[in-house]
Amino acid sequence: MSPVRNNSSVRTITHLLLAALLTLSLALMGSSALYGKDKKKDNAAAPEPASPYKDNRKFWETLDLSRIVWPNPPAITRIKYLGYWSGEKFVEKKSEKKKASWMERVSGVATGETVDTKPRWQLVVPNGIAVDSKSLVYIADSKVRAIFIVNTETGDYQMIKNGSDAHFQWPTGLAIDDADRLFVSDSGLHHVLIFDPSHKVESVITEGLYDPGGLAIDSENRQLYVSDAEQDLVLVYDADPPHKLLRKIGKPGTKHTSTEPGEFAKPTGVALDQEGNLYVSDTWNDRIEVFDPDGNFIRAFGKAGDGPGYFARPKGIAIDGDGHVWVADAMQNRVQVFTPEGQLLIWMGGFGTLPGQFQSLVNLTIDKKNRVYTTEQLAGRMQIFQYTNNTQAKAEKERRDLEAKKKADERRVTKTNAGDTKPAGSATNQ
């Protein structure tokens, strides 16, 4: 028994000595921390308290967006990336610990992080897009069941909400006339809602509709064009009450199998040029069909494939001020620009999240200032581009030509002057 007691005593003494040494070390470290501070650190300004917010804008500020253009320099820029909008806040609140009360400490209740409960409206499944006379951009979000109204200059937005402002089930297409009346197709409710400029429901169109999608307005003739993918039709109505159905373009009952000219298989996007000609994205036939103002078939262009000028489920379509046809390709995630006859001029895109790339590209529109807006559903965002029209491109070419001529003249004068001036002592003795 004694050996055990002796060993226990030794261990006890050893533990006490180690504890004493540890206490002494901590005391020395504490005194060093108190009296041995670096003077440079003392003189340095105290760091600012950590902000509870994380500012993601700093990342975007490091990018030179002005260099994202099509085609690449030194060619004259025809398309320039401007930015994007998703509805998400740039500033996200960090987690904060709140001090526990004595009751929480006694009861053992864990103190959680503070939560910012303010609603965060953002794009989820953006679809149709349109621009009013004030340059406000309207975006139909089929999943949120609302219309976002965005000021792209400030990023501020308002909404036409389901339940409080209107009744939506699956809002799809948008169009705005010259009086800022808003037309919204709802494929879930099989109708088109019309809102007055103050965003109050004015009327509704139901006749002949089953799956309304893309919308286009002929402001001069006051006609509304509505694509119906399920019926393989484009229906034409009076844009004003009582919104009479005027005619149907296409052939119903083909169950999305017809490839005949003038017929459709799941038509989606519709657009009108300055002459009133209609352009339709014949989605399942991977082509664009063109009709005159009376609905007579004119021509078609495009076919299935992944090469330049080919399509894989074209959807959104728009016409710019020069008459070029812009087509959003949903599967290839690219925008292609054609002449009215179908000649490919330029394209941009590819799958991704970088500026100018797309994920499930679905629609696009062009405003009177030549700004191009696209919506993509997997990324849940709208991207914005600036189109350089033919007049602007011609002016830029003339400026470059004049500058090049001026430099050539300066070089010629310099060379001539250098040839006329002879260096001293260059004369030869005869």
Coordinates of C-alpha atoms in Angstrom, one line a residue:
M1 CA 0.0 0.0 0.0
S2 CA 2.8 2.5 0.8
P3 CA 4.4 2.4 -2.7
V4 CA 1.1 3.5 -4.1
R5 CA 0.7 6.3 -1.6
N6 CA 4.3 7.4 -2.3
N7 CA 3.7 7.5 -6.1
S8 CA 0.4 9.4 -5.6
S9 CA 2.3 12.0 -3.5
V10 CA 4.9 12.4 -6.2
R11 CA 2.3 13.0 -8.9
T12 CA 0.5 15.5 -6.7
I13 CA 3.7 17.5 -6.1
T14 CA 4.5 17.4 -9.9
H15 CA 1.1 18.7 -10.8
L16 CA 1.4 21.6 -8.3
L17 CA 4.8 22.6 -9.7
L18 CA 3.5 22.5 -13.3
A19 CA 0.5 24.6 -12.4
A20 CA 2.7 27.2 -10.7
L21 CA 5.0 27.4 -13.7
L22 CA 2.0 27.9 -16.0
T23 CA 0.6 30.6 -13.7
L24 CA 3.9 32.4 -13.8
S25 CA 4.2 32.2 -17.6
L26 CA 0.7 33.6 -18.0
A27 CA 1.6 36.5 -15.6
L28 CA 4.7 37.3 -17.6
M29 CA 2.8 37.2 -20.8
G30 CA 0.2 39.5 -19.4
S31 CA 2.7 42.0 -18.2
S32 CA 4.4 42.0 -21.6
A33 CA 1.1 42.7 -23.2
L34 CA 0.4 45.5 -20.8
Y35 CA 3.8 47.3 -20.8
G36 CA 5.6 46.0 -23.9
K37 CA 3.2 47.3 -26.7
D38 CA 4.6 48.3 -30.0
K39 CA 4.7 52.1 -30.2
K40 CA 3.7 51.9 -33.9
K41 CA 0.6 50.0 -33.0
D42 CA -0.2 52.6 -30.3
N43 CA 0.0 55.4 -32.7
A44 CA -2.0 53.6 -35.4
A45 CA -5.6 54.6 -35.8
A46 CA -8.0 52.2 -34.1
P47 CA -9.7 50.0 -36.7
E48 CA -13.3 50.8 -37.5
P49 CA -15.8 48.4 -36.0
A50 CA -16.9 45.6 -38.3
S51 CA -19.9 46.6 -40.4
P52 CA -22.9 44.2 -40.2
Y53 CA -23.2 44.5 -43.9
K54 CA -21.3 42.8 -46.7
D55 CA -21.0 45.1 -49.8
N56 CA -20.8 42.9 -52.9
R57 CA -20.6 46.0 -55.2
K58 CA -16.8 46.2 -54.6
F59 CA -16.3 43.1 -56.7
W60 CA -18.2 44.5 -59.6
E61 CA -16.4 47.8 -59.3
T62 CA -13.1 46.0 -60.0
L63 CA -14.4 44.9 -63.4
D64 CA -14.0 47.1 -66.5
L65 CA -17.4 46.5 -68.1
S66 CA -16.6 49.0 -70.9
R67 CA -14.4 46.4 -72.5
I68 CA -17.2 43.9 -72.9
V69 CA -18.2 44.5 -76.5
W70 CA -19.1 42.8 -79.7
P71 CA -17.3 42.5 -82.1
N72 CA -13.9 42.6 -80.5
P73 CA -11.7 45.7 -81.2
P74 CA -10.4 47.1 -83.4
A75 CA -13.7 46.5 -85.2
I76 CA -16.4 49.1 -84.6
T77 CA -18.5 48.2 -81.5
R78 CA -22.0 47.2 -82.4
I79 CA -23.1 45.8 -79.0
K80 CA -21.9 46.9 -75.6
Y81 CA -22.6 45.3 -72.2
L82 CA -24.1 47.8 -69.7
G83 CA -25.1 45.8 -66.7
Y84 CA -27.7 43.5 -65.1
W85 CA -30.6 43.5 -62.7
S86 CA -31.9 40.6 -60.6
G87 CA -33.8 42.2 -57.8
E88 CA -31.3 40.9 -55.2
K89 CA -29.9 43.5 -52.9
F90 CA -26.2 44.2 -53.4
V91 CA -25.8 44.7 -49.7
E92 CA -26.4 41.6 -47.6
K93 CA -26.7 41.8 -43.8
K94 CA -24.1 39.8 -41.8
S95 CA -25.0 37.7 -38.8
E96 CA -25.0 39.5 -35.4
K97 CA -24.9 38.0 -31.9
K98 CA -27.3 39.5 -29.5
K99 CA -26.5 39.6 -25.8
A100 CA -28.4 36.9 -23.8
S101 CA -30.6 38.0 -20.9
W102 CA -30.1 36.5 -17.4
M103 CA -33.3 34.5 -17.9
E104 CA -31.9 33.0 -21.1
R105 CA -28.7 32.1 -19.4
V106 CA -30.4 30.5 -16.5
S107 CA -32.8 28.6 -18.6
G108 CA -30.1 27.5 -21.0
V109 CA -31.8 29.0 -24.1
A110 CA -29.2 29.5 -26.9
T111 CA -29.0 32.9 -28.3
G112 CA -29.4 32.9 -32.1
E113 CA -28.3 35.3 -34.8
T114 CA -30.4 38.3 -35.7
V115 CA -32.3 37.8 -38.8
D116 CA -33.2 40.5 -41.3
T117 CA -36.9 39.7 -41.9
K118 CA -37.4 42.4 -44.6
P119 CA -38.8 40.7 -47.8
R120 CA -36.2 40.2 -50.5
W121 CA -38.0 40.4 -53.8
Q122 CA -35.9 39.0 -56.6
L123 CA -36.4 37.5 -60.0
V124 CA -37.0 33.8 -60.0
V125 CA -38.5 32.9 -63.4
P126 CA -38.4 36.1 -65.5
N127 CA -40.1 35.9 -68.8
G128 CA -41.7 38.6 -70.8
I129 CA -40.2 42.1 -70.9
A130 CA -41.2 45.5 -72.2
V131 CA -40.3 49.2 -71.8
D132 CA -42.6 52.2 -71.3
S133 CA -42.2 55.8 -72.4
K134 CA -40.4 56.7 -69.2
S135 CA -37.7 54.0 -69.9
L136 CA -39.0 51.9 -67.0
V137 CA -38.5 48.2 -67.7
Y138 CA -41.4 45.8 -67.0
I139 CA -40.5 42.1 -66.3
A140 CA -43.1 39.3 -65.9
D141 CA -42.0 36.8 -63.4
S142 CA -44.0 33.6 -63.8
K143 CA -42.9 32.1 -60.5
V144 CA -43.2 35.2 -58.3
R145 CA -46.5 35.9 -60.0
A146 CA -45.8 39.6 -60.3
I147 CA -44.7 42.3 -62.7
F148 CA -41.5 44.0 -61.7
I149 CA -41.2 47.7 -62.8
V150 CA -37.5 48.6 -62.8
N151 CA -35.7 51.9 -63.0
T152 CA -32.4 50.8 -64.5
E153 CA -30.7 54.1 -63.8
T154 CA -31.1 53.8 -60.0
G155 CA -31.9 50.1 -59.5
D156 CA -35.2 51.0 -57.7
Y157 CA -38.3 49.0 -58.5
Q158 CA -42.0 48.7 -57.8
M159 CA -44.3 45.7 -58.4
I160 CA -47.7 44.8 -59.7
K161 CA -48.4 42.0 -57.2
N162 CA -50.7 39.0 -57.3
G163 CA -53.6 39.3 -55.0
S164 CA -53.4 43.0 -54.1
D165 CA -53.1 44.6 -57.6
A166 CA -54.3 41.8 -59.9
H167 CA -54.7 38.1 -60.2
F168 CA -51.9 36.2 -61.8
Q169 CA -51.2 32.5 -62.2
W170 CA -48.5 32.2 -64.8
P171 CA -47.7 35.6 -66.3
T172 CA -45.7 35.1 -69.5
G173 CA -45.7 37.8 -72.1
L174 CA -45.7 41.6 -72.0
A175 CA -46.3 44.5 -74.3
I176 CA -46.8 48.3 -73.8
D177 CA -48.5 50.6 -76.3
D178 CA -47.7 54.3 -77.0
A179 CA -50.2 55.3 -74.3
D180 CA -48.3 53.2 -71.7
R181 CA -51.1 50.7 -71.4
L182 CA -49.7 47.4 -70.3
F183 CA -50.7 44.0 -71.8
V184 CA -50.0 40.9 -69.8
S185 CA -50.5 37.3 -71.1
D186 CA -51.3 34.7 -68.5
S187 CA -51.0 31.1 -69.8
G188 CA -52.3 29.7 -66.5
L189 CA -55.5 31.7 -66.6
H190 CA -55.8 31.6 -70.4
H191 CA -56.2 35.3 -70.9
V192 CA -54.6 38.7 -71.5
L193 CA -55.0 41.4 -68.9
I194 CA -54.8 45.1 -69.9
F195 CA -53.7 47.7 -67.4
D196 CA -54.1 51.5 -67.7
P197 CA -51.1 53.8 -67.2
S198 CA -51.7 53.8 -63.5
H199 CA -51.5 50.0 -63.4
K200 CA -55.1 49.4 -62.7
V201 CA -56.8 46.5 -64.5
E202 CA -58.8 48.0 -67.4
S203 CA -60.0 45.0 -69.4
V204 CA -59.3 41.3 -70.2
I205 CA -59.2 39.3 -73.4
T206 CA -60.3 35.6 -73.3
E207 CA -61.8 34.8 -76.7
G208 CA -60.0 32.1 -78.5
L209 CA -57.1 31.9 -76.1
Y210 CA -55.7 28.8 -74.4
D211 CA -52.0 29.2 -73.9
P212 CA -51.2 32.9 -74.6
G213 CA -47.5 33.8 -74.6
G214 CA -45.6 36.3 -76.7
L215 CA -47.3 39.7 -77.3
A216 CA -46.7 42.5 -79.9
I217 CA -48.6 45.7 -80.6
D218 CA -49.1 47.4 -83.9
S219 CA -49.6 51.0 -82.5
E220 CA -50.4 52.5 -85.8
N221 CA -53.2 50.1 -86.7
R222 CA -54.1 49.4 -83.1
Q223 CA -53.8 45.6 -83.3
L224 CA -52.6 43.1 -80.7
Y225 CA -50.7 39.9 -81.7
V226 CA -50.8 37.0 -79.3
S227 CA -48.9 33.7 -79.8
D228 CA -50.6 30.6 -78.5
A229 CA -48.1 27.7 -78.3
E230 CA -50.7 25.0 -77.4
Q231 CA -52.9 25.9 -80.3
D232 CA -50.0 26.5 -82.8
L233 CA -51.6 29.9 -83.6
V234 CA -51.0 33.6 -83.6
L235 CA -54.2 35.4 -82.9
V236 CA -54.8 39.1 -83.8
Y237 CA -57.2 41.4 -81.8
D238 CA -58.2 45.0 -81.7
A239 CA -55.9 46.6 -79.2
D240 CA -58.8 48.7 -77.9
P241 CA -62.1 47.6 -76.3
P242 CA -64.0 45.5 -77.0
H243 CA -60.8 43.7 -78.2
K244 CA -62.5 41.9 -81.1
L245 CA -60.7 38.8 -82.5
L246 CA -59.8 39.8 -86.1
R247 CA -58.0 36.8 -87.5
K248 CA -55.9 33.7 -86.8
I249 CA -52.5 32.9 -88.3
G250 CA -51.4 29.3 -88.6
K251 CA -53.3 26.0 -88.5
P252 CA -54.8 24.5 -85.3
G253 CA -55.1 20.8 -84.6
T254 CA -51.7 19.8 -85.9
K255 CA -50.4 18.9 -82.4
H256 CA -47.1 20.7 -83.0
T257 CA -46.1 18.5 -85.9
S258 CA -46.6 20.7 -88.9
T259 CA -43.6 21.9 -90.8
E260 CA -45.5 23.6 -93.6
P261 CA -44.8 27.2 -94.5
G262 CA -47.1 29.5 -92.7
E263 CA -47.9 27.0 -90.0
F264 CA -46.3 26.5 -86.5
A265 CA -45.2 24.0 -84.0
K266 CA -45.2 25.8 -80.6
P267 CA -44.9 29.4 -81.6
T268 CA -43.6 31.7 -78.8
G269 CA -42.1 35.1 -79.6
V270 CA -43.8 37.7 -81.9
A271 CA -42.5 41.0 -83.2
L272 CA -43.4 43.7 -85.7
D273 CA -41.2 45.8 -88.0
Q274 CA -41.9 49.3 -89.1
E275 CA -43.9 48.2 -92.1
G276 CA -46.2 46.1 -89.9
N277 CA -44.7 42.7 -91.0
L278 CA -45.0 40.0 -88.4
Y279 CA -42.0 37.9 -87.3
V280 CA -42.7 34.7 -85.3
S281 CA -40.4 32.3 -83.5
D282 CA -41.6 28.9 -84.7
T283 CA -39.9 27.2 -81.7
W284 CA -40.2 23.5 -82.3
N285 CA -39.5 24.0 -86.0
D286 CA -36.3 26.0 -85.2
R287 CA -37.1 28.7 -87.6
I288 CA -38.4 32.3 -87.9
E289 CA -41.5 32.9 -90.1
V290 CA -42.4 36.2 -91.6
F291 CA -45.9 37.4 -92.6
D292 CA -47.3 40.6 -94.1
P293 CA -49.7 42.9 -92.2
D294 CA -52.7 40.8 -93.5
G295 CA -51.3 37.6 -92.2
N296 CA -50.0 36.2 -95.5
F297 CA -46.8 34.1 -95.4
I298 CA -43.8 35.8 -96.9
R299 CA -40.7 33.7 -96.0
A300 CA -38.9 31.7 -93.3
F301 CA -35.3 31.3 -92.3
G302 CA -33.2 29.2 -90.0
K303 CA -33.1 25.5 -89.2
A304 CA -32.0 23.1 -86.4
G305 CA -28.4 23.1 -85.6
D306 CA -25.6 24.6 -83.5
G307 CA -23.7 26.5 -86.1
P308 CA -23.8 30.2 -86.8
G309 CA -27.3 31.1 -88.0
Y310 CA -28.9 27.8 -86.8
F311 CA -31.4 27.5 -84.0
A312 CA -32.2 25.2 -81.1
R313 CA -35.5 26.3 -79.7
P314 CA -35.7 30.0 -80.6
K315 CA -38.1 32.0 -78.4
G316 CA -37.8 35.7 -77.8
I317 CA -37.7 38.0 -80.8
A318 CA -37.4 41.7 -81.4
I319 CA -36.8 44.2 -84.2
D320 CA -34.3 47.1 -83.8
G321 CA -34.6 50.6 -85.4
D322 CA -32.5 49.4 -88.4
G323 CA -34.9 46.5 -89.1
H324 CA -32.5 43.8 -87.9
V325 CA -34.1 40.7 -86.3
W326 CA -32.8 39.7 -82.9
V327 CA -33.5 36.2 -81.8
A328 CA -33.0 34.6 -78.3
D329 CA -32.1 31.0 -78.6
A330 CA -33.2 29.1 -75.4
M331 CA -31.1 26.0 -75.7
Q332 CA -27.9 27.5 -77.1
N333 CA -28.1 30.5 -74.8
R334 CA -27.2 33.0 -77.4
V335 CA -28.6 36.1 -79.2
Q336 CA -28.3 36.2 -83.0
V337 CA -28.9 39.2 -85.2
F338 CA -30.2 38.8 -88.7
T339 CA -31.2 40.9 -91.7
P340 CA -35.0 40.7 -92.4
E341 CA -34.1 38.1 -95.1
G342 CA -32.3 35.9 -92.6
Q343 CA -28.6 36.7 -93.2
L344 CA -26.7 36.4 -89.9
L345 CA -24.9 39.6 -88.9
I346 CA -23.5 39.0 -85.4
W347 CA -24.1 36.8 -82.4
M348 CA -23.2 36.8 -78.7
G349 CA -23.7 34.6 -75.7
G350 CA -23.0 31.0 -74.5
F351 CA -23.9 29.2 -71.3
G352 CA -22.6 30.9 -68.2
T353 CA -23.1 33.6 -65.6
L354 CA -20.5 36.1 -66.9
P355 CA -21.6 39.3 -68.5
G356 CA -23.0 38.5 -72.0
Q357 CA -23.5 34.8 -71.1
F358 CA -26.9 33.3 -70.5
Q359 CA -28.6 30.5 -68.6
S360 CA -32.0 29.5 -70.1
L361 CA -32.3 32.6 -72.2
V362 CA -36.0 33.1 -72.9
N363 CA -36.8 36.6 -74.0
L364 CA -35.6 40.0 -75.2
T365 CA -36.8 43.5 -76.2
I366 CA -35.3 46.7 -77.6
D367 CA -36.3 50.2 -76.6
K368 CA -36.3 53.4 -78.6
K369 CA -32.8 54.3 -77.2
N370 CA -31.4 51.1 -78.8
R371 CA -30.9 49.4 -75.5
V372 CA -31.4 45.6 -75.5
Y373 CA -32.8 43.8 -72.5
T374 CA -32.7 40.0 -72.1
T375 CA -34.3 37.7 -69.5
E376 CA -32.9 34.3 -68.5
Q377 CA -34.5 32.0 -66.1
L378 CA -31.8 29.8 -64.5
A379 CA -29.8 32.9 -63.6
G380 CA -32.9 34.8 -62.7
R381 CA -31.7 38.1 -64.1
M382 CA -32.1 40.8 -66.8
Q383 CA -29.1 41.9 -68.7
I384 CA -28.8 45.2 -70.5
F385 CA -26.8 46.0 -73.7
Q386 CA -26.4 49.1 -75.9
Y387 CA -26.8 48.6 -79.6
T388 CA -24.9 50.9 -82.0
N389 CA -27.2 51.6 -84.9
N390 CA -26.1 51.9 -88.5
T391 CA -26.0 55.7 -88.4
Q392 CA -23.8 55.8 -85.3
A393 CA -21.5 53.1 -86.8
K394 CA -21.2 55.0 -90.0
A395 CA -20.2 58.2 -88.1
E396 CA -17.6 56.3 -86.1
K397 CA -16.1 54.8 -89.3
E398 CA -15.9 58.3 -90.9
R399 CA -14.2 59.6 -87.8
R400 CA -11.7 56.8 -87.9
D401 CA -11.0 57.3 -91.6
L402 CA -10.5 61.0 -91.1
E403 CA -8.1 60.4 -88.2
A404 CA -6.2 57.9 -90.2
K405 CA -5.9 60.3 -93.2
K406 CA -4.7 63.1 -90.9
K407 CA -2.0 60.8 -89.4
A408 CA -0.9 59.7 -92.9
D409 CA -0.7 63.3 -94.1
E410 CA 1.5 64.2 -91.0
R411 CA 3.8 61.3 -91.7
R412 CA 4.1 62.3 -95.4
V413 CA 5.0 65.9 -94.5
T414 CA 7.5 64.8 -91.9
K415 CA 9.2 62.4 -94.5
T416 CA 9.3 65.2 -97.1
N417 CA 10.8 67.7 -94.7
A418 CA 13.4 65.1 -93.6
G419 CA 14.4 64.5 -97.3
D420 CA 14.7 68.3 -98.1
T421 CA 17.0 69.0 -95.2
K422 CA 20.7 68.1 -95.8
P423 CA 23.0 67.7 -92.9
A424 CA 25.9 70.2 -92.5
G425 CA 29.2 69.2 -94.3
S426 CA 27.4 66.8 -96.6
A427 CA 28.5 68.5 -99.8
T428 CA 31.2 66.6 -101.7
N429 CA 34.4 68.2 -103.0
Q430 CA 34.8 68.2 -106.8

